[in-house]
Amino acid sequence: MKLHEYQSKRIFAQYGIPIPEGDVATTPSEARAIAERLGGPVVVKSQVLVGGRGKAGGIKLARTPDEAEQLAAQILSLQIKGLPVRKVLVDQAADIRQEIYLGVVVDRAAARPVMMASSEGGVEIEEVARVNPEAIKKVHIDPFIGLRSYQTRRLAKGIGLDPALHRPFDRIARGLYRAFVESDASLAEINPLVATGEGGAQGLAPLLAVDGKMILDDNGLSRHPDLAEMRDIDEETPTEREAREAGLSYVQLDGEIGCMVNGAGLAMATMDITKHFGGAPANFLDIGGGAKADRVAAALRLILADPNVRAVLFNIFGGITRCDEVAKGILTALEEVKPQVPMVARLVGTNEEEGRRLLEESGYAMITATTLAEAAQKAVAAARNP
Ligand code: GDP
Ligand code: MN
């Protein structure tokens, strides 16, 4: 789950990281009121869950409350990378002397978190990694020991930071790491962390987190009801929301064969073999273990809601999940959704005869298969000539 900039920065502030004062507005007049309260120059920032807002015109400096109101009206009418802007953050504006990148992510290869810093802040770190990888300094963090000051000093020196800023940098880096760990995040990033000059709003810290981004591990959210509540359902596609509410792992892709599978590994194998036989999966979908009829029905609704889907492939391995339960789920869903596309089913394992019998007796034209290869080939053929 991605957090908005303002949410991430509020969390950062709880860990002692200096952020500009500011607040969120949903209307131009609210933006004006915040600017009046803050006094001095402000920056009006679209809150959408994509990067590159600056380039898209979603971040503007305002010298007066009047201007803040006008700019907020402008920004609130924008769509950025297809997402309508519903909220703006109005923050004290900083006079920026230097923009630094600072972030923590999980380094899977090293099996531990890595903190990265770069003097080339403000631009996307992926871009820096591509054109100037030496500009990114890294330290790996032992999760049992945590981030130590000698490591943050190494980063600060590595990016040539003004020695007068090493102390605040150390506090910010260690705060960021704690925010990352204690929120069960997979990413916590400040880009840019800025060295402030004299020209902006009064009383800003010498090192200030001007932008903030956090991605939380969905599997950790049950431990953080307060963070789980921060989910912005406006930012989810209807499909993503339905999948989450039904407890399904669903990722939409751009192929034409809808895949309904139980188990992530089996789902991946199914996608591979579909590709192998010349098809393209329309989605990744794991209905999970022990899936009951209603969950199967929800999954089928999701698949059929995708207009690109030209055939559906059911590949169910009945272990804990019983094939007859899945078959009932399929039938329930079919009654509801009345699909216009051919369907191929391969059900094996617990109660497979019963499952197959239910499907055959239902009167729906269901193509059956016994092996995965056969099922995939039939689905590819069916998608081509429905
Ligand atoms: P992003 O484009 O979505 O990553 O949004 P950021 O919050 O990182 O802002 C993009 C850029 O806008 C920053 O790199 C800065 O150059 C500029 N910016 C953001 N806040 C301020 C501010 O308070 N003062 C000034 N002068 N520039 C700002
Ligand atoms: Mn940024």
Short mmCIF file of C-alpha atoms and ligand atoms in Angstrom, two decimals:
data_model
loop_
_atom_site.label_atom_id
_atom_site.label_comp_id
_atom_site.label_asym_id
_atom_site.label_seq_id
_atom_site.Cartn_x
_atom_site.Cartn_y
_atom_site.Cartn_z
CA MET A 1 0.00 0.00 0.00
CA LYS A 2 1.34 3.38 -1.02
CA LEU A 3 0.98 6.35 1.27
CA HIS A 4 0.50 9.92 0.13
CA GLU A 5 3.27 12.44 0.57
CA TYR A 6 1.50 14.17 3.46
CA GLN A 7 0.90 10.86 5.25
CA SER A 8 4.49 9.75 4.82
CA LYS A 9 5.81 13.07 6.07
CA ARG A 10 3.56 12.97 9.13
CA ILE A 11 5.01 9.57 9.98
CA PHE A 12 8.53 10.87 9.37
CA ALA A 13 7.83 13.77 11.75
CA GLN A 14 6.94 11.29 14.49
CA TYR A 15 10.48 9.98 14.14
CA GLY A 16 12.04 13.38 14.58
CA ILE A 17 12.54 14.21 10.91
CA PRO A 18 12.01 17.92 10.24
CA ILE A 19 9.22 18.60 7.74
CA PRO A 20 7.72 21.92 6.64
CA GLU A 21 4.56 22.98 8.42
CA GLY A 22 1.49 22.48 6.31
CA ASP A 23 -1.90 20.90 5.85
CA VAL A 24 -4.14 19.23 3.29
CA ALA A 25 -6.90 21.01 1.37
CA THR A 26 -9.60 19.66 -0.91
CA THR A 27 -10.85 23.08 -2.09
CA PRO A 28 -9.10 26.29 -3.20
CA SER A 29 -10.56 28.24 -0.25
CA GLU A 30 -9.19 25.71 2.23
CA ALA A 31 -5.81 26.08 0.54
CA ARG A 32 -6.05 29.84 0.96
CA ALA A 33 -6.90 29.49 4.66
CA ILE A 34 -3.88 27.24 5.23
CA ALA A 35 -1.60 29.68 3.40
CA GLU A 36 -2.95 32.53 5.55
CA ARG A 37 -2.30 30.58 8.72
CA LEU A 38 1.23 29.64 7.67
CA GLY A 39 2.13 33.16 6.48
CA GLY A 40 5.03 33.55 4.08
CA PRO A 41 5.58 31.69 0.83
CA VAL A 42 3.96 28.27 0.39
CA VAL A 43 4.17 25.41 -2.03
CA VAL A 44 0.93 23.82 -3.29
CA LYS A 45 1.39 20.12 -4.05
CA SER A 46 -0.99 17.65 -5.66
CA GLN A 47 -1.48 14.50 -3.58
CA VAL A 48 -1.68 11.63 -6.03
CA LEU A 49 0.06 8.28 -5.73
CA VAL A 50 2.43 8.72 -8.66
CA GLY A 51 5.85 10.28 -9.03
CA GLY A 52 6.87 13.14 -11.31
CA ARG A 53 4.16 15.47 -10.09
CA GLY A 54 6.47 18.44 -10.47
CA LYS A 55 6.95 17.87 -14.19
CA ALA A 56 3.20 17.38 -14.65
CA GLY A 57 2.44 20.83 -13.23
CA GLY A 58 1.23 19.42 -9.93
CA ILE A 59 3.62 21.43 -7.73
CA LYS A 60 3.60 25.22 -7.64
CA LEU A 61 5.09 27.95 -5.47
CA ALA A 62 2.78 30.69 -4.16
CA ARG A 63 3.91 33.95 -2.57
CA THR A 64 0.52 35.01 -1.24
CA PRO A 65 -2.71 33.34 -0.01
CA ASP A 66 -4.42 34.71 -3.14
CA GLU A 67 -1.94 32.97 -5.35
CA ALA A 68 -2.21 29.76 -3.25
CA GLU A 69 -5.96 29.77 -3.84
CA GLN A 70 -5.58 30.24 -7.60
CA LEU A 71 -2.90 27.60 -7.92
CA ALA A 72 -4.86 25.15 -5.79
CA ALA A 73 -7.86 25.62 -8.12
CA GLN A 74 -5.60 24.91 -11.08
CA ILE A 75 -3.97 21.85 -9.53
CA LEU A 76 -7.26 20.42 -8.23
CA SER A 77 -8.55 20.35 -11.81
CA LEU A 78 -5.58 18.36 -13.09
CA GLN A 79 -5.27 14.68 -13.90
CA ILE A 80 -1.77 13.36 -13.35
CA LYS A 81 -0.93 10.14 -15.16
CA GLY A 82 -4.64 9.45 -15.35
CA LEU A 83 -5.37 10.13 -11.67
CA PRO A 84 -7.64 13.06 -10.79
CA VAL A 85 -6.16 15.34 -8.13
CA ARG A 86 -8.53 15.40 -5.17
CA LYS A 87 -6.26 16.86 -2.50
CA VAL A 88 -3.41 19.34 -2.31
CA LEU A 89 -0.84 19.75 0.41
CA VAL A 90 -0.07 23.36 1.28
CA ASP A 91 3.36 23.51 2.88
CA GLN A 92 5.72 26.27 3.96
CA ALA A 93 8.02 26.80 0.95
CA ALA A 94 11.70 26.21 1.41
CA ASP A 95 14.56 28.06 -0.19
CA ILE A 96 16.45 25.14 -1.63
CA ARG A 97 20.24 25.22 -1.55
CA GLN A 98 20.80 21.54 -2.30
CA GLU A 99 18.56 18.55 -3.05
CA ILE A 100 19.60 15.18 -1.64
CA TYR A 101 18.07 11.75 -2.07
CA LEU A 102 17.71 9.51 1.00
CA GLY A 103 15.85 6.23 1.01
CA VAL A 104 15.58 2.77 2.54
CA VAL A 105 14.39 -0.31 0.70
CA VAL A 106 14.66 -4.04 1.22
CA ASP A 107 17.57 -5.45 -0.76
CA ARG A 108 16.31 -8.93 -1.49
CA ALA A 109 19.63 -10.21 -2.79
CA ALA A 110 21.39 -9.14 0.40
CA ALA A 111 18.40 -10.18 2.52
CA ARG A 112 18.50 -6.95 4.51
CA PRO A 113 17.53 -3.31 4.22
CA VAL A 114 19.80 -0.95 2.33
CA MET A 115 19.95 2.79 2.85
CA MET A 116 20.84 4.85 -0.19
CA ALA A 117 21.87 8.47 -0.43
CA SER A 118 22.74 10.64 -3.38
CA SER A 119 23.73 14.23 -3.94
CA GLU A 120 21.56 14.10 -7.06
CA GLY A 121 18.25 14.51 -5.27
CA GLY A 122 14.97 15.78 -6.64
CA VAL A 123 15.07 13.59 -9.73
CA GLU A 124 13.93 9.99 -9.85
CA ILE A 125 16.51 7.71 -8.28
CA GLU A 126 15.99 5.11 -11.02
CA GLU A 127 17.19 7.74 -13.49
CA VAL A 128 20.30 8.47 -11.37
CA ALA A 129 20.97 4.73 -11.12
CA ARG A 130 20.86 4.50 -14.90
CA VAL A 131 22.97 7.49 -15.92
CA ASN A 132 25.24 8.05 -12.93
CA PRO A 133 25.26 5.01 -10.63
CA GLU A 134 28.41 6.14 -8.76
CA ALA A 135 26.40 9.07 -7.41
CA ILE A 136 24.41 6.65 -5.24
CA LYS A 137 26.04 5.60 -1.98
CA LYS A 138 24.71 2.59 -0.10
CA VAL A 139 24.99 0.98 3.30
CA HIS A 140 23.41 -2.34 4.20
CA ILE A 141 21.78 -2.53 7.59
CA ASP A 142 21.94 -5.50 9.93
CA PRO A 143 18.37 -5.76 11.19
CA PHE A 144 19.56 -6.98 14.60
CA ILE A 145 21.91 -4.04 15.08
CA GLY A 146 20.04 -1.30 13.26
CA LEU A 147 21.53 1.70 11.49
CA ARG A 148 24.62 3.06 13.26
CA SER A 149 26.05 6.55 13.13
CA TYR A 150 29.30 5.42 11.52
CA GLN A 151 27.18 4.25 8.61
CA THR A 152 25.26 7.50 8.24
CA ARG A 153 28.60 9.35 8.43
CA ARG A 154 29.88 7.20 5.60
CA LEU A 155 26.83 8.15 3.52
CA ALA A 156 27.15 11.84 4.40
CA LYS A 157 30.82 11.89 3.43
CA GLY A 158 30.14 9.80 0.35
CA ILE A 159 27.74 12.35 -1.06
CA GLY A 160 29.98 15.27 -0.10
CA LEU A 161 27.54 16.74 2.40
CA ASP A 162 28.56 19.95 4.18
CA PRO A 163 30.09 18.74 7.51
CA ALA A 164 27.90 21.20 9.39
CA LEU A 165 24.94 19.08 8.28
CA HIS A 166 26.33 15.66 9.28
CA ARG A 167 24.64 15.68 12.68
CA PRO A 168 21.12 16.50 11.46
CA PHE A 169 21.68 14.06 8.58
CA ASP A 170 22.48 11.30 11.08
CA ARG A 171 19.30 12.01 13.08
CA ILE A 172 17.18 12.06 9.93
CA ALA A 173 18.70 8.88 8.50
CA ARG A 174 18.23 6.97 11.74
CA GLY A 175 14.68 8.33 12.11
CA LEU A 176 13.90 7.23 8.57
CA TYR A 177 15.21 3.75 9.23
CA ARG A 178 13.12 3.43 12.39
CA ALA A 179 10.02 4.69 10.55
CA PHE A 180 10.71 2.07 7.86
CA VAL A 181 11.11 -0.81 10.32
CA GLU A 182 8.33 0.10 12.72
CA SER A 183 5.80 0.62 9.92
CA ASP A 184 6.67 -2.67 8.18
CA ALA A 185 7.50 -0.64 5.08
CA SER A 186 9.13 -1.95 1.95
CA LEU A 187 10.24 1.56 1.00
CA ALA A 188 10.70 4.84 2.86
CA GLU A 189 12.11 7.69 0.85
CA ILE A 190 12.83 11.41 1.14
CA ASN A 191 13.39 12.94 -2.27
CA PRO A 192 14.42 15.63 -1.95
CA LEU A 193 15.86 16.07 1.49
CA VAL A 194 16.91 19.71 1.18
CA ALA A 195 19.61 21.87 2.63
CA THR A 196 17.71 25.10 3.17
CA GLY A 197 18.87 28.62 2.39
CA GLU A 198 17.77 31.93 3.89
CA GLY A 199 15.14 32.88 1.31
CA GLY A 200 12.11 30.67 2.09
CA ALA A 201 9.67 30.51 4.98
CA GLN A 202 11.09 31.50 8.38
CA GLY A 203 12.37 29.02 10.94
CA LEU A 204 12.89 25.98 8.72
CA ALA A 205 15.40 23.33 9.77
CA PRO A 206 18.77 23.30 7.97
CA LEU A 207 17.93 19.86 6.56
CA LEU A 208 14.28 19.39 5.69
CA ALA A 209 12.20 16.56 4.21
CA VAL A 210 10.36 18.33 1.40
CA ASP A 211 8.94 15.20 -0.20
CA GLY A 212 8.07 11.84 1.36
CA LYS A 213 7.07 8.46 0.07
CA MET A 214 6.32 5.21 1.84
CA ILE A 215 5.18 1.85 0.58
CA LEU A 216 3.88 -0.42 3.31
CA ASP A 217 3.94 -4.18 3.16
CA ASP A 218 0.28 -5.20 2.85
CA ASN A 219 1.04 -8.34 4.81
CA GLY A 220 2.17 -6.21 7.76
CA LEU A 221 -0.94 -4.02 7.86
CA SER A 222 -2.82 -6.28 10.26
CA ARG A 223 -0.25 -5.19 12.85
CA HIS A 224 -0.91 -1.51 12.15
CA PRO A 225 -4.60 -0.67 12.21
CA ASP A 226 -3.72 3.04 12.32
CA LEU A 227 -1.69 2.77 9.12
CA ALA A 228 -4.23 0.49 7.43
CA GLU A 229 -6.78 3.26 7.92
CA MET A 230 -4.69 5.59 5.81
CA ARG A 231 -5.57 3.69 2.67
CA ASP A 232 -7.00 6.07 0.11
CA ILE A 233 -9.74 4.10 -1.58
CA ASP A 234 -10.10 6.88 -4.16
CA GLU A 235 -6.73 5.84 -5.52
CA GLU A 236 -7.60 2.18 -6.02
CA THR A 237 -9.12 0.95 -9.25
CA PRO A 238 -12.54 -0.67 -8.68
CA THR A 239 -10.97 -4.00 -9.61
CA GLU A 240 -8.17 -3.66 -7.07
CA ARG A 241 -10.69 -2.77 -4.39
CA GLU A 242 -12.95 -5.71 -5.13
CA ALA A 243 -9.97 -8.07 -5.13
CA ARG A 244 -8.70 -6.78 -1.81
CA GLU A 245 -12.13 -6.96 -0.20
CA ALA A 246 -12.62 -10.53 -1.43
CA GLY A 247 -9.17 -11.52 -0.09
CA LEU A 248 -7.78 -12.30 -3.55
CA SER A 249 -4.31 -11.64 -4.93
CA TYR A 250 -5.08 -10.10 -8.29
CA VAL A 251 -2.84 -8.28 -10.74
CA GLN A 252 -4.30 -7.15 -14.03
CA LEU A 253 -2.15 -7.72 -17.12
CA ASP A 254 -2.77 -6.97 -20.76
CA GLY A 255 -3.29 -10.42 -22.33
CA GLU A 256 -6.51 -12.12 -23.38
CA ILE A 257 -6.67 -15.28 -21.28
CA GLY A 258 -8.18 -14.83 -17.85
CA CYS A 259 -6.55 -17.23 -15.39
CA MET A 260 -8.18 -18.46 -12.20
CA VAL A 261 -5.73 -20.50 -10.20
CA ASN A 262 -5.20 -21.52 -6.59
CA GLY A 263 -1.72 -20.92 -5.26
CA ALA A 264 0.80 -18.31 -6.37
CA GLY A 265 3.29 -20.87 -7.69
CA LEU A 266 0.66 -22.67 -9.71
CA ALA A 267 -0.59 -19.31 -11.00
CA MET A 268 2.90 -18.44 -12.24
CA ALA A 269 3.31 -21.84 -13.87
CA THR A 270 -0.08 -21.45 -15.53
CA MET A 271 0.90 -18.06 -16.92
CA ASP A 272 4.21 -19.42 -18.20
CA ILE A 273 2.63 -22.36 -19.94
CA THR A 274 -0.09 -20.17 -21.44
CA LYS A 275 2.65 -17.99 -22.92
CA HIS A 276 4.54 -21.06 -24.03
CA PHE A 277 1.59 -22.07 -26.16
CA GLY A 278 1.32 -18.65 -27.72
CA GLY A 279 -1.26 -16.99 -25.46
CA ALA A 280 -0.99 -14.07 -23.08
CA PRO A 281 -2.45 -14.08 -19.57
CA ALA A 282 -4.91 -11.28 -18.80
CA ASN A 283 -4.12 -11.42 -15.11
CA PHE A 284 -2.38 -13.02 -12.22
CA LEU A 285 -4.96 -14.36 -9.82
CA ASP A 286 -4.47 -16.52 -6.79
CA ILE A 287 -7.77 -17.46 -5.16
CA GLY A 288 -5.84 -18.88 -2.22
CA GLY A 289 -6.13 -22.10 -0.31
CA GLY A 290 -9.50 -23.41 0.84
CA ALA A 291 -11.35 -21.03 -1.48
CA LYS A 292 -15.11 -21.22 -1.00
CA ALA A 293 -17.80 -20.63 -3.60
CA ASP A 294 -18.26 -16.93 -2.90
CA ARG A 295 -14.56 -16.17 -3.30
CA VAL A 296 -14.45 -18.09 -6.59
CA ALA A 297 -17.47 -16.13 -7.78
CA ALA A 298 -15.79 -12.85 -6.87
CA ALA A 299 -12.67 -13.94 -8.76
CA LEU A 300 -14.64 -14.82 -11.87
CA ARG A 301 -16.45 -11.48 -11.75
CA LEU A 302 -13.08 -9.73 -11.65
CA ILE A 303 -11.74 -11.69 -14.60
CA LEU A 304 -14.84 -11.14 -16.71
CA ALA A 305 -14.94 -7.43 -15.94
CA ASP A 306 -11.79 -7.08 -18.06
CA PRO A 307 -12.93 -6.37 -21.64
CA ASN A 308 -9.72 -7.88 -23.07
CA VAL A 309 -10.54 -11.34 -21.79
CA ARG A 310 -11.40 -13.70 -24.67
CA ALA A 311 -11.21 -17.00 -22.79
CA VAL A 312 -11.03 -18.13 -19.17
CA LEU A 313 -8.75 -20.84 -17.92
CA PHE A 314 -9.48 -22.48 -14.58
CA ASN A 315 -6.56 -24.41 -13.21
CA ILE A 316 -7.36 -25.75 -9.78
CA PHE A 317 -5.33 -28.14 -7.74
CA GLY A 318 -7.56 -29.53 -5.06
CA GLY A 319 -5.70 -30.01 -1.83
CA ILE A 320 -7.26 -28.03 0.98
CA THR A 321 -9.41 -26.41 -1.71
CA ARG A 322 -11.99 -28.96 -2.82
CA CYS A 323 -12.76 -29.17 -6.52
CA ASP A 324 -16.50 -29.50 -5.93
CA GLU A 325 -16.48 -26.27 -3.90
CA VAL A 326 -14.66 -24.52 -6.70
CA ALA A 327 -17.09 -25.92 -9.26
CA LYS A 328 -20.01 -24.60 -7.20
CA GLY A 329 -18.31 -21.22 -7.07
CA ILE A 330 -17.86 -21.22 -10.81
CA LEU A 331 -21.53 -22.09 -11.33
CA THR A 332 -22.70 -19.42 -8.89
CA ALA A 333 -20.62 -16.86 -10.73
CA LEU A 334 -21.81 -18.05 -14.14
CA GLU A 335 -25.42 -17.56 -13.12
CA GLU A 336 -24.62 -14.04 -12.11
CA VAL A 337 -22.26 -12.89 -14.85
CA LYS A 338 -23.36 -14.86 -17.92
CA PRO A 339 -20.00 -14.77 -19.66
CA GLN A 340 -19.81 -14.52 -23.44
CA VAL A 341 -16.36 -16.13 -23.67
CA PRO A 342 -15.32 -19.80 -23.82
CA MET A 343 -14.09 -21.41 -20.62
CA VAL A 344 -11.59 -24.18 -20.08
CA ALA A 345 -11.46 -26.02 -16.78
CA ARG A 346 -8.85 -28.29 -15.36
CA LEU A 347 -9.71 -29.47 -11.90
CA VAL A 348 -7.52 -32.08 -10.26
CA GLY A 349 -7.17 -33.40 -6.73
CA THR A 350 -9.65 -33.63 -3.88
CA ASN A 351 -13.19 -34.35 -5.11
CA GLU A 352 -12.24 -33.81 -8.74
CA GLU A 353 -14.87 -36.26 -10.11
CA GLU A 354 -17.59 -34.46 -8.19
CA GLY A 355 -16.31 -31.09 -9.43
CA ARG A 356 -16.20 -32.21 -13.03
CA ARG A 357 -19.65 -33.78 -12.78
CA LEU A 358 -21.13 -30.52 -11.45
CA LEU A 359 -19.65 -28.56 -14.32
CA GLU A 360 -20.73 -31.08 -16.96
CA GLU A 361 -24.28 -31.37 -15.65
CA SER A 362 -24.71 -27.63 -15.37
CA GLY A 363 -25.46 -27.19 -19.04
CA TYR A 364 -22.76 -24.54 -19.51
CA ALA A 365 -20.45 -25.25 -22.43
CA MET A 366 -17.29 -25.84 -20.45
CA ILE A 367 -14.21 -27.23 -22.18
CA THR A 368 -12.48 -29.68 -19.86
CA ALA A 369 -8.88 -30.83 -19.80
CA THR A 370 -6.86 -33.23 -17.69
CA THR A 371 -3.31 -31.89 -17.99
CA LEU A 372 -2.13 -28.31 -17.66
CA ALA A 373 -0.54 -28.38 -21.13
CA GLU A 374 -3.79 -29.54 -22.65
CA ALA A 375 -5.78 -26.91 -20.76
CA ALA A 376 -3.44 -24.11 -21.83
CA GLN A 377 -3.53 -25.17 -25.49
CA LYS A 378 -7.31 -25.36 -25.43
CA ALA A 379 -7.56 -21.92 -23.83
CA VAL A 380 -5.20 -20.39 -26.40
CA ALA A 381 -7.20 -21.96 -29.23
CA ALA A 382 -10.51 -20.88 -27.71
CA ALA A 383 -9.29 -17.29 -27.32
CA ARG A 384 -8.35 -17.21 -31.01
CA ASN A 385 -11.58 -18.69 -32.37
CA PRO A 386 -14.29 -18.18 -29.81
P1 GDP B 1 7.70 14.88 -7.12
O1 GDP B 1 7.98 15.62 -8.40
O2 GDP B 1 6.39 14.16 -7.20
O3 GDP B 1 8.80 13.98 -6.68
O4 GDP B 1 7.50 16.00 -5.97
P2 GDP B 1 8.56 16.72 -4.98
O5 GDP B 1 7.87 16.97 -3.70
O6 GDP B 1 9.83 15.97 -4.88
O7 GDP B 1 8.81 18.12 -5.67
C1 GDP B 1 9.46 18.22 -6.92
C2 GDP B 1 10.39 19.39 -6.92
O8 GDP B 1 9.68 20.59 -6.62
C3 GDP B 1 11.47 19.30 -5.85
O9 GDP B 1 12.54 18.50 -6.26
C4 GDP B 1 11.84 20.76 -5.71
O10 GDP B 1 12.77 21.12 -6.72
C5 GDP B 1 10.52 21.48 -5.94
N1 GDP B 1 9.96 21.85 -4.63
C6 GDP B 1 9.20 21.11 -3.81
N2 GDP B 1 8.94 21.77 -2.67
C7 GDP B 1 9.57 22.97 -2.76
C8 GDP B 1 9.71 24.11 -1.92
O11 GDP B 1 9.22 24.18 -0.80
N3 GDP B 1 10.46 25.13 -2.38
C9 GDP B 1 11.04 25.12 -3.62
N4 GDP B 1 11.76 26.16 -4.00
N5 GDP B 1 10.95 24.08 -4.43
C10 GDP B 1 10.21 23.03 -4.02
MN MN B 2 10.11 13.90 -5.11
#
